[in-house]
Amino acid sequence: MKEIKELFPFLAVPKKIVVTMHQKPDPDAMGSALGLYHYLKLKGHDVKVISPTNWADFLKWMPGCETVFDFESQRSMCIEIMNQAEIFFCLDFNHFSRTRFMESILKDLSCIKVLIDHHREPQTEVFDYGVSDIAKSSTAEMVYDFIVDNEGKSLINKDIAENLYAGVMSDTGSFRFSSTTASVHLMVAELKGFGFEHAKIHTALFDNFMENRLRFIGHVLSHRMEVLYEYNTAIIAIPKADILKYHIRTGDTEGLVNYPLSIKGIEMAALLIDRDEERKWSFRSKETFDCNSFARKYFQGGGHYNAAGGRSSDSVEENVIQFKKALKEFLSKQQPI
Ligand code: 5GP
Ligand code: MN
């Protein structure tokens, strides 16, 4: 993978460009993709954004979101667009498997593939150009750097600013995680100059759910959370019946994994959701528990040090047993948390 600045000469003339992100995009995946989309369009390129799957309703206000293609429901059109691409940007993921059913097509494309991402252990051999930096707060921040380095700062507008703000705000836990450097605040100060109302973005992302979601959270915290004080860990395992009973949809479980971390002494939280196609794990930690290594070693996943995800095809009950066994083994080999 060559340095991303070596790509800049290719962007001097209009190109057919596709931007994609990880499946079930979160605000950083969607915000960085749409921020880049608006920028590249202003530079005169023909740009399309394709999401590997559908996305949560709370992302639908994001400027440009209405133009995003859904690979799962618009498969043949997406394949046609992908086949015409000259440059393919991959944002907020670093392994093709994170694009789900797009993977088999993506890996055979002969166009230029570009990575912009902040997760651990990138698959650098599959990208032609890129930047991978685990110290970065968010992919949105990296897209901002990309725009500035590409001498495009004068093209930043309100649409770009809102998308990048949503991404960085979300991935930094509203600017509380240690990844929130001085440069993040300086960037946000610059973006604020474009006149968007940040309070409205917080409301759109966090205070925009249906009553059923809050009742669902109450239910799972009361009945599905187990606190393992001896391991400073809490686990929430949600069976399919709960998902159906409370009419839970894509995005409704976003942030749920963080709740147990508010318990004094709890350093690691795990959330297991029984999805149609798989059992999906989310892991979060406060300090010295390496979620990325844990997810990679035991649950076919990965991510960041303090936030990672994984999956399994086994049942919820089997997963809980495997988790406890894995935790015990992992902690006995790691520094104590
Ligand atoms: P979440 O728990 O919100 O799904 O994911 C937490 C973080 O880990 C996100 O940054 C996400 O991109 C990453 N992540 C989630 N699932 C996986 C996975 O299966 N593989 C890898 N490599 N990263 C994941
Ligand atoms: Mn991210």
mmCIF file of C-alpha atoms and ligand atoms in Angstrom:
data_model
loop_
_atom_site.group_PDB
_atom_site.id
_atom_site.type_symbol
_atom_site.label_atom_id
_atom_site.label_comp_id
_atom_site.label_asym_id
_atom_site.label_seq_id
_atom_site.Cartn_x
_atom_site.Cartn_y
_atom_site.Cartn_z
ATOM 1 C CA MET A 1 0.000 0.000 0.000
ATOM 2 C CA LYS A 2 1.516 3.308 -1.109
ATOM 3 C CA GLU A 3 1.099 6.537 0.807
ATOM 4 C CA ILE A 4 -2.178 8.284 0.159
ATOM 5 C CA LYS A 5 -0.534 11.479 -1.043
ATOM 6 C CA GLU A 6 0.735 9.537 -4.053
ATOM 7 C CA LEU A 7 -2.904 9.207 -5.098
ATOM 8 C CA PHE A 8 -3.386 12.979 -5.346
ATOM 9 C CA PRO A 9 -2.151 13.322 -8.977
ATOM 10 C CA PHE A 10 -4.850 10.802 -10.061
ATOM 11 C CA LEU A 11 -7.500 13.049 -8.506
ATOM 12 C CA ALA A 12 -6.430 16.057 -10.573
ATOM 13 C CA VAL A 13 -8.745 14.961 -13.419
ATOM 14 C CA PRO A 14 -12.376 13.770 -13.108
ATOM 15 C CA LYS A 15 -12.723 10.076 -12.293
ATOM 16 C CA LYS A 16 -15.487 7.566 -11.659
ATOM 17 C CA ILE A 17 -15.228 6.985 -7.931
ATOM 18 C CA VAL A 18 -17.027 4.671 -5.507
ATOM 19 C CA VAL A 19 -16.885 5.153 -1.742
ATOM 20 C CA THR A 20 -17.843 2.374 0.626
ATOM 21 C CA MET A 21 -17.729 1.675 4.368
ATOM 22 C CA HIS A 22 -18.259 -1.257 6.736
ATOM 23 C CA GLN A 23 -21.557 -3.103 6.892
ATOM 24 C CA LYS A 24 -24.260 -1.696 9.181
ATOM 25 C CA PRO A 25 -22.543 1.711 9.031
ATOM 26 C CA ASP A 26 -22.295 3.777 12.220
ATOM 27 C CA PRO A 27 -22.129 7.598 12.179
ATOM 28 C CA ASP A 28 -18.359 7.565 11.577
ATOM 29 C CA ALA A 29 -18.618 5.153 8.641
ATOM 30 C CA MET A 30 -21.527 7.050 7.075
ATOM 31 C CA GLY A 31 -20.221 10.528 7.984
ATOM 32 C CA SER A 32 -16.721 9.956 6.640
ATOM 33 C CA ALA A 33 -18.092 8.399 3.431
ATOM 34 C CA LEU A 34 -20.526 11.266 2.848
ATOM 35 C CA GLY A 35 -17.959 13.928 3.790
ATOM 36 C CA LEU A 36 -15.598 12.472 1.184
ATOM 37 C CA TYR A 37 -18.477 12.117 -1.313
ATOM 38 C CA HIS A 38 -19.323 15.824 -1.165
ATOM 39 C CA TYR A 39 -15.679 16.839 -1.380
ATOM 40 C CA LEU A 40 -14.888 14.655 -4.400
ATOM 41 C CA LYS A 41 -18.044 15.826 -6.178
ATOM 42 C CA LEU A 42 -17.003 19.439 -5.666
ATOM 43 C CA LYS A 43 -13.666 18.470 -7.244
ATOM 44 C CA GLY A 44 -15.611 17.394 -10.358
ATOM 45 C CA HIS A 45 -15.599 13.613 -9.938
ATOM 46 C CA ASP A 46 -18.485 11.241 -10.615
ATOM 47 C CA VAL A 47 -18.990 9.794 -7.115
ATOM 48 C CA LYS A 48 -21.316 7.097 -5.758
ATOM 49 C CA VAL A 49 -21.522 5.818 -2.180
ATOM 50 C CA ILE A 50 -22.450 2.166 -1.652
ATOM 51 C CA SER A 51 -23.204 0.730 1.776
ATOM 52 C CA PRO A 52 -22.761 -3.056 2.069
ATOM 53 C CA THR A 53 -26.037 -3.291 4.014
ATOM 54 C CA ASN A 54 -28.919 -1.116 5.194
ATOM 55 C CA TRP A 55 -28.359 1.520 7.870
ATOM 56 C CA ALA A 56 -30.112 2.919 10.932
ATOM 57 C CA ASP A 57 -32.901 5.480 10.604
ATOM 58 C CA PHE A 58 -31.001 7.882 12.854
ATOM 59 C CA LEU A 59 -28.417 8.373 10.070
ATOM 60 C CA LYS A 60 -30.973 9.412 7.458
ATOM 61 C CA TRP A 61 -30.696 13.163 8.158
ATOM 62 C CA MET A 62 -27.045 13.196 7.108
ATOM 63 C CA PRO A 63 -26.545 15.372 4.014
ATOM 64 C CA GLY A 64 -26.291 13.097 0.962
ATOM 65 C CA CYS A 65 -27.593 9.989 2.763
ATOM 66 C CA GLU A 66 -30.542 9.824 0.367
ATOM 67 C CA THR A 67 -28.103 9.136 -2.512
ATOM 68 C CA VAL A 68 -26.446 6.111 -0.849
ATOM 69 C CA PHE A 69 -26.969 2.719 -2.519
ATOM 70 C CA ASP A 70 -27.675 -0.375 -0.421
ATOM 71 C CA PHE A 71 -25.737 -3.344 -1.828
ATOM 72 C CA GLU A 72 -28.100 -5.881 -0.268
ATOM 73 C CA SER A 73 -31.316 -4.463 -1.694
ATOM 74 C CA GLN A 74 -29.862 -2.953 -4.930
ATOM 75 C CA ARG A 75 -27.355 -5.636 -5.751
ATOM 76 C CA SER A 76 -27.304 -5.638 -9.581
ATOM 77 C CA MET A 77 -27.165 -1.835 -9.821
ATOM 78 C CA CYS A 78 -24.360 -1.735 -7.260
ATOM 79 C CA ILE A 79 -22.351 -4.374 -9.107
ATOM 80 C CA GLU A 80 -22.697 -2.350 -12.320
ATOM 81 C CA ILE A 81 -21.477 0.806 -10.516
ATOM 82 C CA MET A 82 -18.596 -1.090 -8.910
ATOM 83 C CA ASN A 83 -17.482 -2.514 -12.250
ATOM 84 C CA GLN A 84 -17.276 0.980 -13.739
ATOM 85 C CA ALA A 85 -15.263 2.469 -10.868
ATOM 86 C CA GLU A 86 -11.770 3.775 -11.570
ATOM 87 C CA ILE A 87 -11.040 4.494 -7.907
ATOM 88 C CA PHE A 88 -12.602 2.694 -4.930
ATOM 89 C CA PHE A 89 -12.350 4.258 -1.471
ATOM 90 C CA CYS A 90 -12.773 1.980 1.557
ATOM 91 C CA LEU A 91 -13.542 3.928 4.728
ATOM 92 C CA ASP A 92 -13.702 2.945 8.398
ATOM 93 C CA PHE A 93 -12.755 -0.711 7.855
ATOM 94 C CA ASN A 94 -9.539 -2.435 6.820
ATOM 95 C CA HIS A 95 -10.561 -5.954 5.893
ATOM 96 C CA PHE A 96 -12.753 -6.749 2.885
ATOM 97 C CA SER A 97 -14.765 -9.220 4.974
ATOM 98 C CA ARG A 98 -16.306 -6.195 6.751
ATOM 99 C CA THR A 99 -18.214 -5.479 3.506
ATOM 100 C CA ARG A 100 -20.153 -8.727 3.808
ATOM 101 C CA PHE A 101 -21.555 -9.805 0.424
ATOM 102 C CA MET A 102 -19.620 -7.089 -1.432
ATOM 103 C CA GLU A 103 -16.359 -8.836 -0.571
ATOM 104 C CA SER A 104 -16.368 -11.346 -3.440
ATOM 105 C CA ILE A 105 -16.850 -8.561 -5.993
ATOM 106 C CA LEU A 106 -14.568 -6.048 -4.333
ATOM 107 C CA LYS A 107 -11.578 -8.372 -4.231
ATOM 108 C CA ASP A 108 -11.755 -9.049 -7.980
ATOM 109 C CA LEU A 109 -12.036 -5.400 -9.085
ATOM 110 C CA SER A 110 -8.978 -4.204 -10.977
ATOM 111 C CA CYS A 111 -9.481 -0.492 -10.204
ATOM 112 C CA ILE A 112 -7.377 1.527 -7.756
ATOM 113 C CA LYS A 113 -8.324 0.644 -4.165
ATOM 114 C CA VAL A 114 -7.757 3.197 -1.427
ATOM 115 C CA LEU A 115 -7.915 2.740 2.343
ATOM 116 C CA ILE A 116 -8.703 5.440 4.920
ATOM 117 C CA ASP A 117 -9.121 3.832 8.322
ATOM 118 C CA HIS A 118 -8.175 3.805 12.004
ATOM 119 C CA HIS A 119 -8.673 0.141 13.008
ATOM 120 C CA ARG A 120 -5.928 -2.271 14.011
ATOM 121 C CA GLU A 121 -4.159 -4.793 11.761
ATOM 122 C CA PRO A 122 -5.038 -3.545 8.263
ATOM 123 C CA GLN A 123 -5.034 -5.895 5.275
ATOM 124 C CA THR A 124 -2.555 -3.556 3.536
ATOM 125 C CA GLU A 125 -1.752 -5.962 0.708
ATOM 126 C CA VAL A 126 -5.206 -5.524 -0.870
ATOM 127 C CA PHE A 127 -5.019 -1.721 -1.112
ATOM 128 C CA ASP A 128 -3.019 0.304 -3.654
ATOM 129 C CA TYR A 129 -2.919 3.546 -1.682
ATOM 130 C CA GLY A 130 -4.003 4.467 1.778
ATOM 131 C CA VAL A 131 -3.615 5.689 5.272
ATOM 132 C CA SER A 132 -4.117 3.547 8.363
ATOM 133 C CA ASP A 133 -3.613 5.221 11.725
ATOM 134 C CA ILE A 134 -4.890 3.718 14.975
ATOM 135 C CA ALA A 135 -4.098 6.936 16.828
ATOM 136 C CA LYS A 136 -6.820 8.792 14.947
ATOM 137 C CA SER A 137 -10.098 9.455 16.734
ATOM 138 C CA SER A 138 -12.241 8.622 13.734
ATOM 139 C CA THR A 139 -12.221 8.071 10.008
ATOM 140 C CA ALA A 140 -14.050 11.414 9.775
ATOM 141 C CA GLU A 141 -10.940 13.114 11.187
ATOM 142 C CA MET A 142 -8.820 11.269 8.596
ATOM 143 C CA VAL A 143 -11.092 12.445 5.772
ATOM 144 C CA TYR A 144 -10.675 15.991 7.076
ATOM 145 C CA ASP A 145 -6.862 15.522 6.984
ATOM 146 C CA PHE A 146 -7.173 14.062 3.482
ATOM 147 C CA ILE A 147 -9.108 17.112 2.283
ATOM 148 C CA VAL A 148 -6.656 19.541 3.892
ATOM 149 C CA ASP A 149 -3.580 17.670 2.555
ATOM 150 C CA ASN A 150 -5.168 17.583 -0.903
ATOM 151 C CA GLU A 151 -5.375 21.390 -0.712
ATOM 152 C CA GLY A 152 -9.152 21.228 -0.573
ATOM 153 C CA LYS A 153 -9.850 23.139 2.628
ATOM 154 C CA SER A 154 -11.471 25.978 0.689
ATOM 155 C CA LEU A 155 -14.046 23.497 -0.672
ATOM 156 C CA ILE A 156 -15.332 22.435 2.769
ATOM 157 C CA ASN A 157 -18.967 23.448 3.151
ATOM 158 C CA LYS A 158 -21.794 22.858 5.623
ATOM 159 C CA ASP A 159 -22.691 19.432 4.180
ATOM 160 C CA ILE A 160 -19.122 18.199 4.606
ATOM 161 C CA ALA A 161 -18.831 19.804 8.053
ATOM 162 C CA GLU A 162 -22.044 18.200 9.373
ATOM 163 C CA ASN A 163 -21.046 14.738 8.169
ATOM 164 C CA LEU A 164 -17.524 14.939 9.571
ATOM 165 C CA TYR A 165 -18.770 16.371 12.856
ATOM 166 C CA ALA A 166 -21.270 13.514 13.261
ATOM 167 C CA GLY A 167 -18.500 10.966 12.615
ATOM 168 C CA VAL A 168 -15.930 12.393 15.004
ATOM 169 C CA MET A 169 -18.464 13.175 17.725
ATOM 170 C CA SER A 170 -19.829 9.650 17.623
ATOM 171 C CA ASP A 171 -16.479 7.819 17.535
ATOM 172 C CA THR A 172 -15.071 9.886 20.416
ATOM 173 C CA GLY A 173 -18.115 9.234 22.644
ATOM 174 C CA SER A 174 -19.015 12.939 22.378
ATOM 175 C CA PHE A 175 -15.360 13.961 22.813
ATOM 176 C CA ARG A 176 -14.716 11.990 26.000
ATOM 177 C CA PHE A 177 -12.438 9.132 24.838
ATOM 178 C CA SER A 178 -8.666 9.540 25.096
ATOM 179 C CA SER A 179 -8.466 9.592 21.286
ATOM 180 C CA THR A 180 -9.884 13.142 21.477
ATOM 181 C CA THR A 181 -6.661 15.049 20.844
ATOM 182 C CA ALA A 182 -6.144 18.785 20.586
ATOM 183 C CA SER A 183 -6.228 18.379 16.777
ATOM 184 C CA VAL A 184 -9.750 16.965 17.063
ATOM 185 C CA HIS A 185 -10.910 20.075 18.916
ATOM 186 C CA LEU A 186 -9.105 22.323 16.431
ATOM 187 C CA MET A 187 -10.786 20.526 13.542
ATOM 188 C CA VAL A 188 -14.202 20.855 15.189
ATOM 189 C CA ALA A 189 -13.556 24.569 15.732
ATOM 190 C CA GLU A 190 -12.819 24.915 12.004
ATOM 191 C CA LEU A 191 -15.894 22.885 11.047
ATOM 192 C CA LYS A 192 -18.089 24.979 13.344
ATOM 193 C CA GLY A 193 -17.152 27.937 11.160
ATOM 194 C CA PHE A 194 -19.523 26.532 8.528
ATOM 195 C CA GLY A 195 -22.468 27.386 10.704
ATOM 196 C CA PHE A 196 -24.101 24.075 11.561
ATOM 197 C CA GLU A 197 -25.886 23.612 14.862
ATOM 198 C CA HIS A 198 -24.061 20.879 16.740
ATOM 199 C CA ALA A 199 -26.847 20.482 19.328
ATOM 200 C CA LYS A 200 -29.218 19.463 16.525
ATOM 201 C CA ILE A 201 -26.762 16.777 15.412
ATOM 202 C CA HIS A 202 -26.603 15.345 18.942
ATOM 203 C CA THR A 203 -30.400 15.313 19.093
ATOM 204 C CA ALA A 204 -30.639 13.645 15.677
ATOM 205 C CA LEU A 205 -28.233 10.889 16.712
ATOM 206 C CA PHE A 206 -29.142 10.306 20.355
ATOM 207 C CA ASP A 207 -32.644 11.606 21.069
ATOM 208 C CA ASN A 208 -34.495 10.312 18.091
ATOM 209 C CA PHE A 209 -35.725 6.836 18.985
ATOM 210 C CA MET A 210 -39.122 5.279 19.550
ATOM 211 C CA GLU A 211 -40.509 4.477 23.007
ATOM 212 C CA ASN A 212 -40.074 0.733 22.409
ATOM 213 C CA ARG A 213 -36.285 1.112 22.312
ATOM 214 C CA LEU A 214 -36.105 2.651 25.779
ATOM 215 C CA ARG A 215 -38.433 -0.036 27.206
ATOM 216 C CA PHE A 216 -36.257 -2.662 25.522
ATOM 217 C CA ILE A 217 -33.150 -1.202 27.190
ATOM 218 C CA GLY A 218 -34.918 -1.288 30.564
ATOM 219 C CA HIS A 219 -35.844 -4.902 29.974
ATOM 220 C CA VAL A 220 -32.392 -6.101 28.941
ATOM 221 C CA LEU A 221 -30.624 -4.237 31.759
ATOM 222 C CA SER A 222 -33.002 -5.831 34.263
ATOM 223 C CA HIS A 223 -33.145 -9.349 32.862
ATOM 224 C CA ARG A 224 -30.283 -9.990 30.428
ATOM 225 C CA MET A 225 -27.265 -8.437 32.123
ATOM 226 C CA GLU A 226 -24.890 -10.525 34.192
ATOM 227 C CA VAL A 227 -22.197 -8.796 36.222
ATOM 228 C CA LEU A 228 -19.045 -10.842 36.755
ATOM 229 C CA TYR A 229 -17.415 -8.809 39.510
ATOM 230 C CA GLU A 230 -14.512 -11.218 39.883
ATOM 231 C CA TYR A 231 -13.527 -10.351 36.301
ATOM 232 C CA ASN A 232 -14.570 -6.676 36.413
ATOM 233 C CA THR A 233 -16.787 -7.547 33.469
ATOM 234 C CA ALA A 234 -20.461 -7.432 32.592
ATOM 235 C CA ILE A 235 -22.220 -9.265 29.796
ATOM 236 C CA ILE A 236 -25.585 -8.625 28.157
ATOM 237 C CA ALA A 237 -26.892 -11.478 26.001
ATOM 238 C CA ILE A 238 -30.072 -10.757 24.063
ATOM 239 C CA PRO A 239 -32.123 -13.615 22.620
ATOM 240 C CA LYS A 240 -34.090 -13.309 19.391
ATOM 241 C CA ALA A 241 -37.391 -13.347 21.295
ATOM 242 C CA ASP A 242 -36.555 -9.961 22.912
ATOM 243 C CA ILE A 243 -35.653 -8.448 19.541
ATOM 244 C CA LEU A 244 -38.985 -9.566 18.114
ATOM 245 C CA LYS A 245 -41.079 -8.626 21.151
ATOM 246 C CA TYR A 246 -39.777 -5.047 21.242
ATOM 247 C CA HIS A 247 -39.671 -4.625 17.435
ATOM 248 C CA ILE A 248 -35.967 -3.810 17.541
ATOM 249 C CA ARG A 249 -34.479 -2.636 14.238
ATOM 250 C CA THR A 250 -31.050 -1.756 12.817
ATOM 251 C CA GLY A 251 -29.513 0.942 15.022
ATOM 252 C CA ASP A 252 -31.730 0.439 18.073
ATOM 253 C CA THR A 253 -28.973 -1.415 19.949
ATOM 254 C CA GLU A 254 -26.285 1.200 19.170
ATOM 255 C CA GLY A 255 -24.636 2.337 22.421
ATOM 256 C CA LEU A 256 -26.255 -0.364 24.559
ATOM 257 C CA VAL A 257 -22.904 -2.066 25.167
ATOM 258 C CA ASN A 258 -21.649 1.023 27.025
ATOM 259 C CA TYR A 259 -24.245 0.921 29.812
ATOM 260 C CA PRO A 260 -22.465 -1.659 32.024
ATOM 261 C CA LEU A 261 -19.299 0.455 31.958
ATOM 262 C CA SER A 262 -21.124 2.986 34.142
ATOM 263 C CA ILE A 263 -21.000 0.448 37.015
ATOM 264 C CA LYS A 264 -18.150 1.244 39.388
ATOM 265 C CA GLY A 265 -15.333 -1.245 38.954
ATOM 266 C CA ILE A 266 -16.540 -2.637 35.629
ATOM 267 C CA GLU A 267 -13.717 -2.387 33.124
ATOM 268 C CA MET A 268 -15.072 -4.491 30.286
ATOM 269 C CA ALA A 269 -18.548 -4.872 28.810
ATOM 270 C CA ALA A 270 -19.746 -7.397 26.262
ATOM 271 C CA LEU A 271 -23.006 -7.393 24.325
ATOM 272 C CA LEU A 272 -24.310 -10.371 22.358
ATOM 273 C CA ILE A 273 -27.196 -9.965 19.955
ATOM 274 C CA ASP A 274 -29.012 -12.830 18.292
ATOM 275 C CA ARG A 275 -29.293 -11.646 14.687
ATOM 276 C CA ASP A 276 -30.947 -13.654 11.897
ATOM 277 C CA GLU A 277 -27.685 -14.437 10.153
ATOM 278 C CA GLU A 278 -25.279 -14.692 13.113
ATOM 279 C CA ARG A 279 -24.680 -13.962 16.797
ATOM 280 C CA LYS A 280 -23.032 -10.509 16.893
ATOM 281 C CA TRP A 281 -20.651 -9.497 19.688
ATOM 282 C CA SER A 282 -19.661 -5.987 20.772
ATOM 283 C CA PHE A 283 -16.864 -5.418 23.270
ATOM 284 C CA ARG A 284 -15.952 -2.212 25.094
ATOM 285 C CA SER A 285 -13.379 -1.471 27.779
ATOM 286 C CA LYS A 286 -12.326 1.475 29.874
ATOM 287 C CA GLU A 287 -8.605 1.060 30.227
ATOM 288 C CA THR A 288 -6.294 -1.899 29.887
ATOM 289 C CA PHE A 289 -8.466 -4.657 28.410
ATOM 290 C CA ASP A 290 -7.496 -5.232 24.771
ATOM 291 C CA CYS A 291 -10.867 -5.725 23.052
ATOM 292 C CA ASN A 292 -9.289 -6.029 19.599
ATOM 293 C CA SER A 293 -7.076 -8.983 20.572
ATOM 294 C CA PHE A 294 -9.897 -10.623 22.499
ATOM 295 C CA ALA A 295 -12.342 -10.302 19.573
ATOM 296 C CA ARG A 296 -9.748 -11.556 17.085
ATOM 297 C CA LYS A 297 -8.678 -14.508 19.187
ATOM 298 C CA TYR A 298 -12.074 -15.838 20.215
ATOM 299 C CA PHE A 299 -14.855 -14.364 18.068
ATOM 300 C CA GLN A 300 -13.609 -13.868 14.472
ATOM 301 C CA GLY A 301 -13.579 -10.110 14.890
ATOM 302 C CA GLY A 302 -11.432 -7.118 15.679
ATOM 303 C CA GLY A 303 -11.533 -3.342 15.888
ATOM 304 C CA HIS A 304 -9.825 -1.000 18.349
ATOM 305 C CA TYR A 305 -8.145 -1.496 21.723
ATOM 306 C CA ASN A 306 -11.173 -0.243 23.692
ATOM 307 C CA ALA A 307 -13.954 -1.098 21.210
ATOM 308 C CA ALA A 308 -14.253 -4.147 19.012
ATOM 309 C CA GLY A 309 -16.781 -6.550 17.547
ATOM 310 C CA GLY A 310 -17.029 -10.177 16.562
ATOM 311 C CA ARG A 311 -19.397 -12.927 15.483
ATOM 312 C CA SER A 312 -20.286 -16.568 15.866
ATOM 313 C CA SER A 313 -22.679 -19.038 14.301
ATOM 314 C CA ASP A 314 -23.256 -20.857 17.617
ATOM 315 C CA SER A 315 -26.315 -20.311 19.811
ATOM 316 C CA VAL A 316 -26.621 -17.507 22.367
ATOM 317 C CA GLU A 317 -26.248 -19.986 25.240
ATOM 318 C CA GLU A 318 -23.122 -21.550 23.720
ATOM 319 C CA ASN A 319 -21.656 -18.106 23.101
ATOM 320 C CA VAL A 320 -22.110 -17.084 26.716
ATOM 321 C CA ILE A 321 -20.329 -20.236 27.881
ATOM 322 C CA GLN A 322 -17.525 -19.659 25.345
ATOM 323 C CA PHE A 323 -17.237 -16.039 26.406
ATOM 324 C CA LYS A 324 -16.753 -16.872 30.078
ATOM 325 C CA LYS A 325 -14.163 -19.506 29.254
ATOM 326 C CA ALA A 326 -12.361 -17.157 26.883
ATOM 327 C CA LEU A 327 -12.401 -14.308 29.402
ATOM 328 C CA LYS A 328 -10.865 -16.479 32.084
ATOM 329 C CA GLU A 329 -8.140 -17.696 29.737
ATOM 330 C CA PHE A 330 -7.477 -14.234 28.270
ATOM 331 C CA LEU A 331 -7.203 -12.545 31.656
ATOM 332 C CA SER A 332 -4.916 -15.227 33.033
ATOM 333 C CA LYS A 333 -2.494 -14.517 30.163
ATOM 334 C CA GLN A 334 -2.830 -10.728 30.137
ATOM 335 C CA GLN A 335 -1.994 -8.155 32.726
ATOM 336 C CA PRO A 336 -4.798 -8.129 35.290
ATOM 337 C CA ILE A 337 -7.472 -5.503 34.603
HETATM 338 P P1 5GP B 1 -19.455 -2.478 17.177
HETATM 339 O O1 5GP B 1 -19.390 -3.158 18.496
HETATM 340 O O2 5GP B 1 -19.992 -1.078 17.297
HETATM 341 O O3 5GP B 1 -20.097 -3.288 16.114
HETATM 342 O O4 5GP B 1 -17.952 -2.317 16.693
HETATM 343 C C1 5GP B 1 -16.953 -1.728 17.489
HETATM 344 C C2 5GP B 1 -15.734 -1.452 16.638
HETATM 345 O O5 5GP B 1 -15.162 -2.666 16.188
HETATM 346 C C3 5GP B 1 -16.056 -0.654 15.386
HETATM 347 O O6 5GP B 1 -15.009 0.238 15.149
HETATM 348 C C4 5GP B 1 -16.165 -1.689 14.315
HETATM 349 O O7 5GP B 1 -15.803 -1.175 13.066
HETATM 350 C C5 5GP B 1 -15.219 -2.777 14.787
HETATM 351 N N1 5GP B 1 -15.755 -4.116 14.477
HETATM 352 C C6 5GP B 1 -16.980 -4.587 14.771
HETATM 353 N N2 5GP B 1 -17.128 -5.863 14.352
HETATM 354 C C7 5GP B 1 -15.964 -6.204 13.770
HETATM 355 C C8 5GP B 1 -15.484 -7.388 13.122
HETATM 356 O O8 5GP B 1 -16.163 -8.386 13.007
HETATM 357 N N3 5GP B 1 -14.213 -7.347 12.632
HETATM 358 C C9 5GP B 1 -13.418 -6.242 12.755
HETATM 359 N N4 5GP B 1 -12.170 -6.289 12.250
HETATM 360 N N5 5GP B 1 -13.833 -5.115 13.346
HETATM 361 C C10 5GP B 1 -15.076 -5.076 13.851
HETATM 362 MN MN MN B 2 -14.630 4.728 13.073
#
